[in-house]
Short mmCIF file of C-alpha atoms in Angstrom, two decimals:
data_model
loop_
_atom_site.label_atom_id
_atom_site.label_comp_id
_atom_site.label_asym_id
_atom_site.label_seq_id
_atom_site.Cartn_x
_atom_site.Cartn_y
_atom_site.Cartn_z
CA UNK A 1 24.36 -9.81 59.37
CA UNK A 2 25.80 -13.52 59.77
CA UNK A 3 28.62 -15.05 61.55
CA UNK A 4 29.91 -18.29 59.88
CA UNK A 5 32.25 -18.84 63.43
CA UNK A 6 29.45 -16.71 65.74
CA UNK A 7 30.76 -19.66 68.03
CA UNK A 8 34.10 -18.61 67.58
CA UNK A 9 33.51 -15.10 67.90
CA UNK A 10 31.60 -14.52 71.19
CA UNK A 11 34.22 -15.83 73.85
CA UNK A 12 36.23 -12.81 72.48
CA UNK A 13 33.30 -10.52 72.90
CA UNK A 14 32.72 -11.49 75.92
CA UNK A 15 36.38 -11.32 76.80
CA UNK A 16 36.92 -8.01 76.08
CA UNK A 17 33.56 -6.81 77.80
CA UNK A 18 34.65 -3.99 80.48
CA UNK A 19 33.48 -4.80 84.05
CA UNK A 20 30.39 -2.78 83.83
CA UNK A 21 29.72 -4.03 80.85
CA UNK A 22 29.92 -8.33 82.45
CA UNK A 23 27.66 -6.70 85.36
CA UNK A 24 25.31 -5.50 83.29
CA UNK A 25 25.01 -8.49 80.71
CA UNK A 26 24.86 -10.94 83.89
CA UNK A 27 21.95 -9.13 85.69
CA UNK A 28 20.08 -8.72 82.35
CA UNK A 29 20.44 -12.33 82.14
CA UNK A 30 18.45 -13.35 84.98
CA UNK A 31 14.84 -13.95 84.79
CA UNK A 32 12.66 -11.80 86.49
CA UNK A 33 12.20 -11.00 89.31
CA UNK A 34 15.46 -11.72 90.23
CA UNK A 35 16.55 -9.32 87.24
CA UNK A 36 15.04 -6.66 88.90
CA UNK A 37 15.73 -7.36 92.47
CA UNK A 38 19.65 -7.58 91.18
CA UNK A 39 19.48 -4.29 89.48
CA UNK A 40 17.89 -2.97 92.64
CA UNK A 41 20.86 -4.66 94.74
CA UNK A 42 23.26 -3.12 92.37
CA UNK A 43 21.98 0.52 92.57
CA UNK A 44 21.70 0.49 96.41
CA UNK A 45 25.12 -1.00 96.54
CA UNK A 46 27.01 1.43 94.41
CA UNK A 47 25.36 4.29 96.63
CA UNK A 48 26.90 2.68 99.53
CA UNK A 49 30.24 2.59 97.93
CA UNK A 50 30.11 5.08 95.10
CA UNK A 51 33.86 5.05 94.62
CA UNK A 52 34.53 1.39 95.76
CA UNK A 53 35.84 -0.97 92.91
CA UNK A 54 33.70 -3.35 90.79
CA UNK A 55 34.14 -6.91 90.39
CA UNK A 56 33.31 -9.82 88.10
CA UNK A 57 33.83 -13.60 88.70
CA UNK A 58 32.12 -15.85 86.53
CA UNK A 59 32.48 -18.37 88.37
CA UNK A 60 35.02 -20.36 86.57
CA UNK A 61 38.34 -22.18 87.95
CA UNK A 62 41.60 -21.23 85.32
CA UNK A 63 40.60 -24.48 83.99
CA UNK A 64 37.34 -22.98 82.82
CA UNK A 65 35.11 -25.02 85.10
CA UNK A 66 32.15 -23.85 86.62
CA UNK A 67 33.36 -24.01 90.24
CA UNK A 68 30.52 -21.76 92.08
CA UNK A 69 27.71 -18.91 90.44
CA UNK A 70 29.09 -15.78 89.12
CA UNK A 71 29.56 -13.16 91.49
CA UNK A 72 29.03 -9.03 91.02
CA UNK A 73 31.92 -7.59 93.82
CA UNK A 74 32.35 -3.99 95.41
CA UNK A 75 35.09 -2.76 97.36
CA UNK A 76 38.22 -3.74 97.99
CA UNK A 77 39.68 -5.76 101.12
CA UNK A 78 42.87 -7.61 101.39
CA UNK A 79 42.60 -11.16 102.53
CA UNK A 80 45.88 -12.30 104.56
CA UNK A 81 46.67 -15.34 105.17
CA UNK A 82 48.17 -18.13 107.34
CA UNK A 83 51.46 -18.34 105.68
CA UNK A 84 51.88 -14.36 105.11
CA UNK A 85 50.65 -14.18 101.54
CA UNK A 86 48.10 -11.56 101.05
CA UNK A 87 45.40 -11.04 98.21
CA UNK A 88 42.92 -8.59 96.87
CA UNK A 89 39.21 -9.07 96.88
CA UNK A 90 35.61 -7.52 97.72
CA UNK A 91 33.97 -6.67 100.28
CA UNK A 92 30.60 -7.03 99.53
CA UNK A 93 29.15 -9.03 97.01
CA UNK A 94 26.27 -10.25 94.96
CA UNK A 95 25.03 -13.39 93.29
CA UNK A 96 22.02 -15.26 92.08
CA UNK A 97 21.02 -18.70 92.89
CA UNK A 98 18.74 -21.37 92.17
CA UNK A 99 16.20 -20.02 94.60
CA UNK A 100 16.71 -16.26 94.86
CA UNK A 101 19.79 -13.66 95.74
CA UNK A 102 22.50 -14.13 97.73
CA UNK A 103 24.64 -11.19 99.24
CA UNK A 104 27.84 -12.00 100.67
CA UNK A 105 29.42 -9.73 103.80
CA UNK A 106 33.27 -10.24 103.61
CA UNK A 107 35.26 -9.84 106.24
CA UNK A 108 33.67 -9.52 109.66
CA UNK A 109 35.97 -11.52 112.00
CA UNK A 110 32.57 -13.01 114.39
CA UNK A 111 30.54 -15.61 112.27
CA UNK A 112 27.64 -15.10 114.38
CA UNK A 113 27.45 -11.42 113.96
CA UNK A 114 25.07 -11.19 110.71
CA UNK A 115 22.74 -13.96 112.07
CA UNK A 116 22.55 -12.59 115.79
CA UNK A 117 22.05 -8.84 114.51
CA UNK A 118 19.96 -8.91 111.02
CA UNK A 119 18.60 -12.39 111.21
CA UNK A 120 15.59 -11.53 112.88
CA UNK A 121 14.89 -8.36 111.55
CA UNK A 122 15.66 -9.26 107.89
CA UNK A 123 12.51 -10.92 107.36
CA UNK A 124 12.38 -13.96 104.93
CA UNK A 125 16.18 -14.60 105.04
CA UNK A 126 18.62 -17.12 105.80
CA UNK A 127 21.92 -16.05 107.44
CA UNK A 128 25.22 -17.66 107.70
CA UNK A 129 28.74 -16.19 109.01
CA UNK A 130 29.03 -14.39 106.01
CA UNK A 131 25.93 -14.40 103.22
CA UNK A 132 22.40 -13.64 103.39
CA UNK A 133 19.82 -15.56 101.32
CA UNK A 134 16.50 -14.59 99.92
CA UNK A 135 13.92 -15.65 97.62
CA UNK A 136 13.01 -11.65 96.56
CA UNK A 137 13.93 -8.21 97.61
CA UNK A 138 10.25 -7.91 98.62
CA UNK A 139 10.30 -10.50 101.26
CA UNK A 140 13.38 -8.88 103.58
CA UNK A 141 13.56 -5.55 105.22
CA UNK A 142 15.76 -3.33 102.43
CA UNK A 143 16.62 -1.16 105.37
CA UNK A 144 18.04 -4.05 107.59
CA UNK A 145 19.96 -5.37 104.52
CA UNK A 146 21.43 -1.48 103.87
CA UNK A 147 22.37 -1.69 107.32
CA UNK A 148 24.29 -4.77 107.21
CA UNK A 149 25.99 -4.16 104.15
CA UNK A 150 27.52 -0.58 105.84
CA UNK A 151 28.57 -2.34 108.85
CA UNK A 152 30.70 -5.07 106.58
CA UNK A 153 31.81 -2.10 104.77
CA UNK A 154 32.69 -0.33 108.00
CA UNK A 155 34.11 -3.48 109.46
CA UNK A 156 36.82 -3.81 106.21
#
């Protein structure tokens, strides 16, 4: 079956995707074996927060630029800020980059925390205030990362 507008029709495919259904079509998207590692991410993730909500940015400003990677989010934090206004977003989330994965800890008030606790023990990983780095799943300690991601859990 053809499309004459196929370029007219997917945006509204894609818009109407469900959550799970972005998720999915993003990780499968990635070459491997990042696609793997992400779908090994995402499974270890859920079991962490089995009830926490799912989240989907593709990375695009309401201007439709690009403005960062897409992100895969779990849980559910409130952000407050300076001036009193307050806004939803995740706790923990997931995105790939040029070189590998990164996972992003939300929320945990010290910036030195992650990289003072994990960075050692993570293995091949670089680690900021709030977002671990690595090339593949197989170069970090999967246990260390688990335990990080609880603690940001535990911590929001």
């Amino acid at each position: 079956m053809s499309f004459e507008n196929e370029k007219i029709i997917q945006p509204f495919i894609i818009y109407f995707m469900n959550v799970e259904e972005q998720i999915k079509e993003y990780i499968t998207s990635q070459p491997e074996p990042k696609r793997s590692d992400m779908q090994d991410l995402h499974r270890l993730i859920l079991q962490v927060l089995p009830e926490g909500k799912l989240w989907f940015l593709d990375g695009k400003n309401s201007e439709n630029k690009i403005v960062s990677n897409p992100n895969i989010g779990y849980g559910l934090r409130t952000i407050k800020y300076a001036d009193g206004k307050t806004r939803e977003f995740y706790q923990i989330g997931i995105s790939a980059n040029q070189t590998g994965i990164s996972v992003y800890i939300l929320g945990i008030e010290n910036k030195k925390y992650l990289s003072e606790t994990y960075g050692e023990k993570l293995g091949k990983a670089s680690v900021s205030g709030y977002c671990i780095k690595f090339k593949t799943l197989k170069e970090i300690n999967i246990d260390i990362l688990e335990e990080a991601i609880r603690y940001g859990v535990e911590m929001t």
